[in-house]
XYZ file of C-alpha atoms in Angstrom:
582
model
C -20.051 -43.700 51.668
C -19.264 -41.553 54.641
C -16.064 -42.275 56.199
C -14.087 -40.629 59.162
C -10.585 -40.162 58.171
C -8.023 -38.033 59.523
C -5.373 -35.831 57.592
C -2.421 -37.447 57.321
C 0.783 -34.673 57.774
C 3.520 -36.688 57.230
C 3.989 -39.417 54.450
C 5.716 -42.363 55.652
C 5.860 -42.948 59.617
C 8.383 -41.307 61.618
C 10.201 -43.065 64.455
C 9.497 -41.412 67.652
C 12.658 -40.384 68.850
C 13.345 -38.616 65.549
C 10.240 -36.748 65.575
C 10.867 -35.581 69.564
C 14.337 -34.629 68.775
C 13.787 -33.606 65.247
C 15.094 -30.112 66.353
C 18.019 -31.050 67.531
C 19.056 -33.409 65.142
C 18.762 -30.246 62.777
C 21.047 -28.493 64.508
C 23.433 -30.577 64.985
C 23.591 -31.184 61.254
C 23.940 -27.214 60.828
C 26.213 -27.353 63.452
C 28.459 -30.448 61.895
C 28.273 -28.445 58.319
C 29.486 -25.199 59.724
C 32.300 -26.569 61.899
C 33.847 -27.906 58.886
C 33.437 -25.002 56.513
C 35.336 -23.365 59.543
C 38.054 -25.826 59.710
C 38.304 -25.948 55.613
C 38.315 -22.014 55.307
C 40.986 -21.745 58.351
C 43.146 -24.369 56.811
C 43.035 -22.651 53.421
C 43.706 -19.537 55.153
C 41.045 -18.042 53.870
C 39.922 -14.448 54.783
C 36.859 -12.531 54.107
C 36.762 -9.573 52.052
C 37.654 -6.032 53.306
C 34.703 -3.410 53.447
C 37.194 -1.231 50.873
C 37.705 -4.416 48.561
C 34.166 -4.969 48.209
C 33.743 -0.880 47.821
C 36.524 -1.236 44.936
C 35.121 -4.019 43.393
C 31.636 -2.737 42.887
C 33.126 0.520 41.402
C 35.374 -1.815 38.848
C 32.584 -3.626 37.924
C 29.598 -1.325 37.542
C 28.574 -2.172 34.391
C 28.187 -5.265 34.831
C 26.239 -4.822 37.405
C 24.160 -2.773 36.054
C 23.712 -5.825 33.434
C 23.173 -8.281 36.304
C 20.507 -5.867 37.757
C 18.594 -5.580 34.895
C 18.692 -9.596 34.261
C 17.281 -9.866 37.622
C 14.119 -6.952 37.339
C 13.486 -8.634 34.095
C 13.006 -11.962 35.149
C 10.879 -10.949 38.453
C 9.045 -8.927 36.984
C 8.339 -12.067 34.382
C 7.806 -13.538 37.332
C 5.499 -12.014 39.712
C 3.291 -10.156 37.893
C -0.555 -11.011 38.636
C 0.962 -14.153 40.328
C -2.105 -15.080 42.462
C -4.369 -15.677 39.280
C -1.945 -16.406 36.354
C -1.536 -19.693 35.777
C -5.336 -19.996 36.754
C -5.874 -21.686 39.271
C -3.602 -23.004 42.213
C -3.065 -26.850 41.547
C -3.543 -29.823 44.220
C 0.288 -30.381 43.977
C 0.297 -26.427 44.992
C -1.647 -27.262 48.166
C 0.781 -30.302 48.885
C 3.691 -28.008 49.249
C 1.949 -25.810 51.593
C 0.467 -29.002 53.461
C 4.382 -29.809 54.295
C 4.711 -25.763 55.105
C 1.777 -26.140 57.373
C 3.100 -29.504 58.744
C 6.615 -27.851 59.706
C 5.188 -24.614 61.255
C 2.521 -26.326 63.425
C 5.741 -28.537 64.775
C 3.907 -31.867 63.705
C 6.727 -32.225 61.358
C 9.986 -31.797 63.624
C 12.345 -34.550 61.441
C 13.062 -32.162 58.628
C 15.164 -35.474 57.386
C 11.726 -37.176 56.808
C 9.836 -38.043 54.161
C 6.979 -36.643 53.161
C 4.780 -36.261 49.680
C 6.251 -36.957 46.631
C 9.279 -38.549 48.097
C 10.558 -35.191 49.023
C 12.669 -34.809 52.725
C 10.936 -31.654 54.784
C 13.786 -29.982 54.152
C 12.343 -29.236 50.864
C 9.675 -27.544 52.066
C 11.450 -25.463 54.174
C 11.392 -22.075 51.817
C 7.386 -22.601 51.570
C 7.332 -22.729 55.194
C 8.795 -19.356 55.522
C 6.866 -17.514 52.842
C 3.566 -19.315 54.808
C 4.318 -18.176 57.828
C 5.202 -14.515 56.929
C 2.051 -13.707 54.398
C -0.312 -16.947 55.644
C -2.298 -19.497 53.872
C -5.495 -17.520 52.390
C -4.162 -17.428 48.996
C -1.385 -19.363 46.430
C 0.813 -16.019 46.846
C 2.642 -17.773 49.625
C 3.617 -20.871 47.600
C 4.090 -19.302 43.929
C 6.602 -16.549 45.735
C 9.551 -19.885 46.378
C 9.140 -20.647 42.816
C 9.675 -17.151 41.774
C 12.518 -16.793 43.956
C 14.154 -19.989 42.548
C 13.264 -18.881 38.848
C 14.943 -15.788 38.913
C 17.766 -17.178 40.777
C 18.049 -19.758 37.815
C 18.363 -17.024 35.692
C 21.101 -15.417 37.338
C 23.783 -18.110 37.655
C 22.968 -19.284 33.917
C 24.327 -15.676 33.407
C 27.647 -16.545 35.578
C 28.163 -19.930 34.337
C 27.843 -18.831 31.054
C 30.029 -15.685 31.457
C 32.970 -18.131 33.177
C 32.547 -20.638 30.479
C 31.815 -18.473 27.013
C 31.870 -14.483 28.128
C 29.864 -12.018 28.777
C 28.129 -10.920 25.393
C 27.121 -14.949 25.593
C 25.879 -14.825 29.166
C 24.082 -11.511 28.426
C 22.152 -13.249 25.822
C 21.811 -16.594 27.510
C 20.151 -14.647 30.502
C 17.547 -12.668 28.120
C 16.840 -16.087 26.506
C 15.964 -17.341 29.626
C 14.307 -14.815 31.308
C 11.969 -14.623 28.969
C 11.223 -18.553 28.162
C 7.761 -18.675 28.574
C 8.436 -22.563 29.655
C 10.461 -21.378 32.367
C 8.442 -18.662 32.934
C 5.317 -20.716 33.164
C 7.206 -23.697 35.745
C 8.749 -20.295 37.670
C 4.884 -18.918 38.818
C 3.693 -22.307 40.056
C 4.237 -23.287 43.023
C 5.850 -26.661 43.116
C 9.507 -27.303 42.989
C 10.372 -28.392 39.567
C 11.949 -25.648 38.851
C 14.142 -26.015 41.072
C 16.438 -27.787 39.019
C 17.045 -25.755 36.503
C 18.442 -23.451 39.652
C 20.304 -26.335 41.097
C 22.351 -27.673 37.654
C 22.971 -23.945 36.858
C 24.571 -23.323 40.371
C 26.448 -26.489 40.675
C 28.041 -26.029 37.593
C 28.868 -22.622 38.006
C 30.295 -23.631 41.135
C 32.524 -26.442 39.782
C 33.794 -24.531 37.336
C 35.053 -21.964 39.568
C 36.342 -24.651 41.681
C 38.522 -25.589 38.157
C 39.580 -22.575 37.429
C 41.044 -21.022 41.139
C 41.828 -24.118 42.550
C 40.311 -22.861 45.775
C 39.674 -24.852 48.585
C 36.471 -22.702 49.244
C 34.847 -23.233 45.973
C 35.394 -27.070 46.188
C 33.694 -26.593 49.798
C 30.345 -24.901 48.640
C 30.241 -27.118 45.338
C 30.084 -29.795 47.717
C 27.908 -28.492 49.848
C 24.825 -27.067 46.933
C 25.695 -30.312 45.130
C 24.773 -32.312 48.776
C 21.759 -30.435 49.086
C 20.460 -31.284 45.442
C 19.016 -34.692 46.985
C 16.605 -33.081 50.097
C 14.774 -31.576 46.905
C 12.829 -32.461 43.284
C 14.397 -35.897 42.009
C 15.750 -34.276 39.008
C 17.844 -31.965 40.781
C 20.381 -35.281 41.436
C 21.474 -34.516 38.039
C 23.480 -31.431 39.346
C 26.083 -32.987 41.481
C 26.514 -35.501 38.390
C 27.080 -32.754 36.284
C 29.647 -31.606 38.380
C 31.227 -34.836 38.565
C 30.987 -34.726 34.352
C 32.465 -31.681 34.560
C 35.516 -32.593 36.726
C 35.898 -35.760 34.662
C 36.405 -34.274 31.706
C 38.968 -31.700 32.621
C 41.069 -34.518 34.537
C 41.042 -36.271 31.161
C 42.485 -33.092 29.445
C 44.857 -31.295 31.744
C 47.598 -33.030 33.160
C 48.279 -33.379 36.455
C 45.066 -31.846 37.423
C 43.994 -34.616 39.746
C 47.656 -34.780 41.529
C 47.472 -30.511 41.737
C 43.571 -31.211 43.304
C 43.762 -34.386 45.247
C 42.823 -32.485 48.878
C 40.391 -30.200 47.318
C 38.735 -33.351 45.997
C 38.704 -34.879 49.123
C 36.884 -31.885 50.474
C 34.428 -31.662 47.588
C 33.260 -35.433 48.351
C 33.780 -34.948 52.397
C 31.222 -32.236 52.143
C 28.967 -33.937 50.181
C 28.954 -36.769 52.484
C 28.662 -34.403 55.236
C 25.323 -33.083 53.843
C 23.958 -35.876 53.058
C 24.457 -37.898 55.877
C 21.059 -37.738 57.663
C 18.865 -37.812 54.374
C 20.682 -41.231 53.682
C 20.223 -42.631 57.050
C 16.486 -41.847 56.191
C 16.319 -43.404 52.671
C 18.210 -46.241 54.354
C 15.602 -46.710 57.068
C 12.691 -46.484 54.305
C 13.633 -47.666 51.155
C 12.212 -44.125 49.781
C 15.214 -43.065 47.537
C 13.853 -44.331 43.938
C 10.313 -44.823 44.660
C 9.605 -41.115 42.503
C 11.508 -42.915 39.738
C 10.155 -46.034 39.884
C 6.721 -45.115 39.537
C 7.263 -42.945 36.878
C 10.059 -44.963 35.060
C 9.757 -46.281 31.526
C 11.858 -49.054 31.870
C 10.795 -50.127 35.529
C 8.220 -53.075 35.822
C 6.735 -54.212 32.660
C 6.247 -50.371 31.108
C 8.254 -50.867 28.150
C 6.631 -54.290 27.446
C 3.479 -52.421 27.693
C 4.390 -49.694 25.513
C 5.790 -52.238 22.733
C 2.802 -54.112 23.128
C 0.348 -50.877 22.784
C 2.623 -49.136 19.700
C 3.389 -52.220 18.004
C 7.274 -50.969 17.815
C 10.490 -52.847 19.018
C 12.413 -51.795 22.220
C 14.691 -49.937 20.367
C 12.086 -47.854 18.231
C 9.903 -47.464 21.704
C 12.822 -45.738 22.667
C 13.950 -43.542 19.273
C 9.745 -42.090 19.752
C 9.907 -41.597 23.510
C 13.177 -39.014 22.478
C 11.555 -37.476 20.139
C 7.936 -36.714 21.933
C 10.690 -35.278 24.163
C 13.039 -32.900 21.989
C 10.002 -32.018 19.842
C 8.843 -29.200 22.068
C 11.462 -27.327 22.343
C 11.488 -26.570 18.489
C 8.550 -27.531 16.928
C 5.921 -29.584 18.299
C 3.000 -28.493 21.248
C 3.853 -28.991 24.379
C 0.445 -30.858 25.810
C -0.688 -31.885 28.911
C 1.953 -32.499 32.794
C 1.595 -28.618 34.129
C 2.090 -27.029 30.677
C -0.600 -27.893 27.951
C 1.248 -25.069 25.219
C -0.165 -25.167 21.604
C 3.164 -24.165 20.712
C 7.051 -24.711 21.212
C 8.683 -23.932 23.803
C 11.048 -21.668 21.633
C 9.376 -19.184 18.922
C 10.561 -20.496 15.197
C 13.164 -18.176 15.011
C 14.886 -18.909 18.486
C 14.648 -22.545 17.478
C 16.793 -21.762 14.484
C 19.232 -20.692 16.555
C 19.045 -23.681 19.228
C 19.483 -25.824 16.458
C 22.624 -23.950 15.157
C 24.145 -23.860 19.170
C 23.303 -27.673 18.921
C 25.249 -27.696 15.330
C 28.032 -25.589 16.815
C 28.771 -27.889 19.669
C 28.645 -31.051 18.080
C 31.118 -29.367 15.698
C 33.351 -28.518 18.429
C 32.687 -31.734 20.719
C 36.493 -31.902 22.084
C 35.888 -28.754 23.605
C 35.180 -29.503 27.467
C 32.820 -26.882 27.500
C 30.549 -27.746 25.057
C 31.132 -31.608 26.245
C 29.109 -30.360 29.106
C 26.637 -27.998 27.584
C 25.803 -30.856 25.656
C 25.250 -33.232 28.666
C 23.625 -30.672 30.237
C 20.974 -30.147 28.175
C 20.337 -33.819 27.183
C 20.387 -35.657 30.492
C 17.152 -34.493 31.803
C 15.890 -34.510 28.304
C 16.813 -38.799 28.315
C 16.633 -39.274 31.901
C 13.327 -37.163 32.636
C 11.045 -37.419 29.943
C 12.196 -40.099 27.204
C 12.632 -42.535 30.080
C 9.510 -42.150 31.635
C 5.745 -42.393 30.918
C 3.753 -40.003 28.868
C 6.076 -38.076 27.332
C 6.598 -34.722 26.683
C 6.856 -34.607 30.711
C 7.327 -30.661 30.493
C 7.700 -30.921 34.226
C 10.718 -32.872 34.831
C 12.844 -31.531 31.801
C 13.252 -27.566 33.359
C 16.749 -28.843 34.076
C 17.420 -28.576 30.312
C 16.156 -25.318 30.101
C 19.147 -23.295 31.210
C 21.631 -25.231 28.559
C 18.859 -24.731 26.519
C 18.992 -20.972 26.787
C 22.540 -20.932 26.350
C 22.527 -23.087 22.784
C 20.434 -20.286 21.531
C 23.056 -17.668 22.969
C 25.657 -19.600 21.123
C 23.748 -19.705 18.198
C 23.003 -16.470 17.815
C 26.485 -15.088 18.888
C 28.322 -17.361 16.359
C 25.670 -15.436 13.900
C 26.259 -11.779 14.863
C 30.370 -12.713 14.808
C 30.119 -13.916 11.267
C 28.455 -10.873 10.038
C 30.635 -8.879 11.867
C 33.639 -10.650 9.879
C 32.422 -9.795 6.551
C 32.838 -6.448 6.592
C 32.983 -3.195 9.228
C 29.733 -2.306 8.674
C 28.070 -5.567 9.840
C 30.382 -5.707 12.716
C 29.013 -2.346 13.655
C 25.564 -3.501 13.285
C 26.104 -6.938 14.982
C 24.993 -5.632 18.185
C 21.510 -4.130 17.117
C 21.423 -7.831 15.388
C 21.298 -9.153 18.452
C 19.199 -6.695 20.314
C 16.524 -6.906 17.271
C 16.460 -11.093 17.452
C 16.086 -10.686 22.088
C 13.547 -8.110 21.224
C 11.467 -9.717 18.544
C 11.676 -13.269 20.242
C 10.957 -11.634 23.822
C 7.747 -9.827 22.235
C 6.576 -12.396 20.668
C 7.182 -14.818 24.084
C 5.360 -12.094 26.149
C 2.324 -11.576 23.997
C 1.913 -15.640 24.111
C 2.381 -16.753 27.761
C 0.240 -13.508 29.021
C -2.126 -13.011 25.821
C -2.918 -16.020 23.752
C -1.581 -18.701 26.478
C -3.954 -17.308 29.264
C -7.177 -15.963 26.923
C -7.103 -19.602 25.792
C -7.819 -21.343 29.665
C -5.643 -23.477 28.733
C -3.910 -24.021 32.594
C -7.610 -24.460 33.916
C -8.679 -27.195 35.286
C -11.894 -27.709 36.593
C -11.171 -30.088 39.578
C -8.294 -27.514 40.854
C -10.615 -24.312 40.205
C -13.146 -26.030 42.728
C -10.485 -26.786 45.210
C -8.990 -23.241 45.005
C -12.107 -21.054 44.732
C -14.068 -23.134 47.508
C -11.685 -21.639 50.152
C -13.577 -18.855 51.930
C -16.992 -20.609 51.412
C -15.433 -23.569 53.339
C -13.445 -21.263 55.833
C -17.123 -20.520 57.725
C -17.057 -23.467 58.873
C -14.020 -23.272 60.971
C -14.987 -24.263 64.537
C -19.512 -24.820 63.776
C -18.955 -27.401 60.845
C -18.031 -29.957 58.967
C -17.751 -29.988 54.840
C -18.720 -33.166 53.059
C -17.794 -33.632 49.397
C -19.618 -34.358 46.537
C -16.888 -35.062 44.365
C -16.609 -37.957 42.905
C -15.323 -39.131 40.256
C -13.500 -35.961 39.775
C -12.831 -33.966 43.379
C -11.342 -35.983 46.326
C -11.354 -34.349 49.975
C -7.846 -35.728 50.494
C -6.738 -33.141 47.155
C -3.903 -30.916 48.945
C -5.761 -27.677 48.369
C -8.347 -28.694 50.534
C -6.323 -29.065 53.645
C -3.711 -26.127 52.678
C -6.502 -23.373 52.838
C -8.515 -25.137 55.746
C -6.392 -27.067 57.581
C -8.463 -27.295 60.798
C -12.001 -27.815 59.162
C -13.436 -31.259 59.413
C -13.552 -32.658 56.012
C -15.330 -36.205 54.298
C -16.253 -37.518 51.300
C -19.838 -38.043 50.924
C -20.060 -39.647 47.429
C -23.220 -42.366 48.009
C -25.746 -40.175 48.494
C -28.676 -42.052 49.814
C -31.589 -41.601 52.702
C -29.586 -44.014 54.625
C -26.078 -42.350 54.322
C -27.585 -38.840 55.113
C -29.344 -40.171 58.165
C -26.291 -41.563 59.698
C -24.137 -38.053 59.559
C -23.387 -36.944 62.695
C -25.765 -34.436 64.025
C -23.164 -32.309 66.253
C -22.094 -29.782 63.834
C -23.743 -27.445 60.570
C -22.688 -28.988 57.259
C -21.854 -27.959 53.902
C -22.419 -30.026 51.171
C -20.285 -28.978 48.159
C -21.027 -30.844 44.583
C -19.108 -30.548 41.785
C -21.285 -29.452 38.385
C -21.718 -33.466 37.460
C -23.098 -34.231 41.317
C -25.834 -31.484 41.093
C -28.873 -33.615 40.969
C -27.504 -35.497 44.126
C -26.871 -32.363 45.959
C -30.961 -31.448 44.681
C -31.682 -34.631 46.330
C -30.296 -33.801 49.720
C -31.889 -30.379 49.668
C -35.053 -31.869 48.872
C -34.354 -34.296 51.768
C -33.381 -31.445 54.463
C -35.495 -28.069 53.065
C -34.649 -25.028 54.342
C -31.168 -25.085 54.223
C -29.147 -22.277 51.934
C -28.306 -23.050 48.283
C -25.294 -21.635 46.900
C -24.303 -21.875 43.189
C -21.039 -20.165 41.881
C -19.721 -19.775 37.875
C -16.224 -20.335 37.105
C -14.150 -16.953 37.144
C -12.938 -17.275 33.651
C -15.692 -19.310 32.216
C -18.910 -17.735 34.052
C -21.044 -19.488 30.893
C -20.154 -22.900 33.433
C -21.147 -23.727 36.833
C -17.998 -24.344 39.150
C -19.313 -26.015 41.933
C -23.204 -26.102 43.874
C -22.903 -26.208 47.940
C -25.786 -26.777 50.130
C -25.241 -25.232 53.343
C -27.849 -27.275 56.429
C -27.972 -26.654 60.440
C -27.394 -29.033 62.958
C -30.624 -28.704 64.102
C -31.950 -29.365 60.153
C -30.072 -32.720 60.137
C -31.272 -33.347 64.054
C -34.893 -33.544 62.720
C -34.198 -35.558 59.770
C -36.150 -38.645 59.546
C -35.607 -41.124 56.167
């Protein structure tokens, strides 16, 4: 039936003061995190670099630059390439993130400490705000461009953590590896922020172990800090600061006297963290909003588990063993179907997966060293905690925080590899580098020609519900300040779908779903309207037409698929639905 409702910006309600003031509350809490970095950094004595250090340093470290460089071209130009139509097309959870950018620029969104969709603080959509604002919201450019950023950034500080932790040849590797993960690849182009934590795991942990190894007041500072900022973002990003914590723990249980040598820098680590988190807790506090992405998601919240016994026929425990290894599967062996991904293959080619499983083999074999205690953790903790532990596993979507330690495992792999063949002999050990280049190059080619050949030929991203919501946009722009659109969408298309109101944010909108003589005669007769039907509501949409003639009927194919209709919109005057008599 036809019902008047308006867009809702904001997710939970907002106290009044905190949305007047929302500015200011900001920054004060940029003001309160920068005051003491100062005081930390003066205390320490800390200085910034001299214009000559910096000139000395580049010219020391060149080639490794020039490595670092190349790492980063290769993994934006992954990236960004024919961004706007690969994965095909923009998804509703696309158009929520620009909703929030939207909500923030139009200032109906001041509290950046609020929460909005998904559980997410408007903090978090902060970056998509700024990439919104500078190119607009016409296309998913805008929104895909964050996730690209964060993607590539990923990549680059799984190439330092892995060059503090296991050197350079390792990190080298490790970076290809990941670069080139059509998985990460795939979660880097779209424009929600799960990807996100495999940037915010590989950071924090590259931070921390900095922190471990200088003992430097300023590294403890920004771990806190990153580690702080993990919670205004994706859920699974919370697994970062715990990480660090992992990491920490495990080198206070095997170097003596490290927590007496550290005691102040701890204090600053947890001070910060505190500090950054302050207002986002007050929130949560206020709203009870911290766990509700968990809870409705969780496996072993409510009466899920039960359910899933009940359904399977298994025990709790065997529930449990399957849920791990829908989860693990993917990665080596099994398709990855269905939540954002829908791959009919691993997420690692065979032969990468032979190595994976040899990294894995390596560190188990090695499990006192700290290192690999954490690579381990690492890579299993959003494995357990995001995908065994929830519903519908493989959840492709809330494991990318694996990805990096996945990347590395196959670095290890391979490495310990090329290191025994160069042992045997001198020969080998001269050829142990084109080893390695052959094994990137082979796995990378056979990556590429997947996610951008087979992957995208296949339509197997498309969805016919999103395709409607994203290709609709300029046929539903016309009728920014003459009309209304009413949808025809159900059971498949809802108005309130995110893409709708990211594209057109200030065109009236309704469903229309009951199509009857009655319901059309009590439309409101002030404005044109466009009816828009998706394929399975044509015959309604025939019915209206036949009901107000004269109107203009518009039928569009789908861009990969023209043998299918899209969508059918029936485009009427005011003055047509004026003279409308049941």
């Amino acid at each position: 039936s036809y019902s008047v409702t308006g867009v809702q910006t904001c997710a939970l309600p907002i106290s009044e003061a905190a949305q007047a003031n929302g500015y200011a509350l900001a920054f004060i809490w940029i003001l309160s995190l920068a005051l003491f970095s100062y005081s930390v950094l003066r205390q320490a004595d800390w200085q910034p670099p001299r214009l000559e250090d910096i000139r000395a340093w580049l010219n020391q470290n060149r080639p490794e630059l020039a490595i670092v460089l190349f790492l980063l071209i290769l993994a934006i130009a992954l990236r960004i390439y024919d961004l706007e139509l690969h994965p095909y097309s923009m998804v509703n959870d696309e158009g929520e993130m620009g909703k929030g950018a939207l909500c923030l620029l139009r200032g109906e969104c001041r509290n950046i400490f609020a929460i909005g969709w998904a559980s997410q603080p408007y903090v978090a959509y902060l970056p998509y705000a700024l990439t919104v604002g500078l190119l607009g919201n016409d296309y998913a450019l805008p929104i895909r461009l964050v996730s690209v950023t964060t993607g590539t950034l990923a990549v680059l500080f799984t190439y330092l953590f892995c060059r503090e932790t296991f050197g350079k040849r390792t990190a080298l590797v490790a970076g290809v590896v990941l670069a080139a993960l059509p998985y990460h690849i795939h979660f880097s182009r779209l424009g929600v922020d799960n990807i996100v934590d495999s940037l915010s795991s590989a950071l924090v942990l590259w931070l921390m172990s900095r922190a471990l190894r200088t003992g430097a007041p300023s590294h403890y500072l920004l771990a806190g800090i990153v580690s702080g900022l993990c919670l205004y973002t994706y859920p699974g990003s919370r697994l970062a600061p715990a990480l660090g914590l992992l990491a920490f723990g495990f080198a206070a249980l095997t170097q003596r006297g490290l927590l007496r040598a550290q005691w102040r820098n701890i204090l600053i680590f947890l001070a910060a963290v505190l500090l950054t988190t302050a207002p986002l807790l007050g929130t949560y506090q206020s709203n009870s909003e911290f766990n509700q992405r968990i809870n409705s998601v969780g496996l072993l919240q409510g009466n899920r588990l039960q359910e899933e016994m009940e359904y399977t026929g298994l025990n709790a425990i065997q529930v449990l063993v399957a849920q791990f290894f829908k989860s693990t599967m993917p990665f080596i062996i099994s398709e990855g179907a269905f939540n954002f991904f829908s791959s009919p293959r691993a997420y690692f080619t065979p032969l990468a997966a032979v190595f994976l499983m040899l990294g894995l083999a390596v560190a188990v074999w090695k499990l006192r060293d700290l290192r690999l205690l954490v690579l381990l953790a690492w890579f299993f903790a959003p494995i357990v905690l995001g995908s065994a532990l929830t519903v519908g596993p493989p959840s492709h979507q809330r494991m990318l925080g694996s990805a990096p330690a996945a990347a590395i495992l196959v670095a290890l792999g391979l490495v310990t590899v090329a290191q025994a063949l160069g042992g045997l002999n001198q020969l080998l050990r001269r050829l142990a580098p084109a080893f390695l280049l052959a094994v990137l190059l082979f796995t990378g080619y056979r990556d590429m020609v997947f996610y951008f050949g087979e992957y995208r030929a296949g339509h197997l991203f498309e969805d016919l519900s999103n395709e409607i919501t994203y290709e609709s946009r300029t046929l539903i722009r016309s009728l920014e300040g003459q009309g209304r659109l009413l949808l025809v969408g159900a059971p498949m298309t809802r108005i309130f779908f995110g893409n709708f109101d990211y594209f057109n944010p200030d065109v009236e909108k309704h469903d229309f779903n009951e199509v009857t003589p009655e319901a059309l005669a009590s439309l409101p007769k002030d404005q044109d309207v466009l009816f828009l039907a998706i394929p399975y509501r044509e015959s309604d949409l025939r019915l209206i037409a036949e009901w107000l003639p004269g109107g203009t009927w518009i039928a569009e194919r789908r861009r990969n698929q023209p043998d299918y209709p899209l969508y059918f919109a029936y485009k009427v005057s005011k003055e047509q639905l004026q003279s409308y008599q049941p």
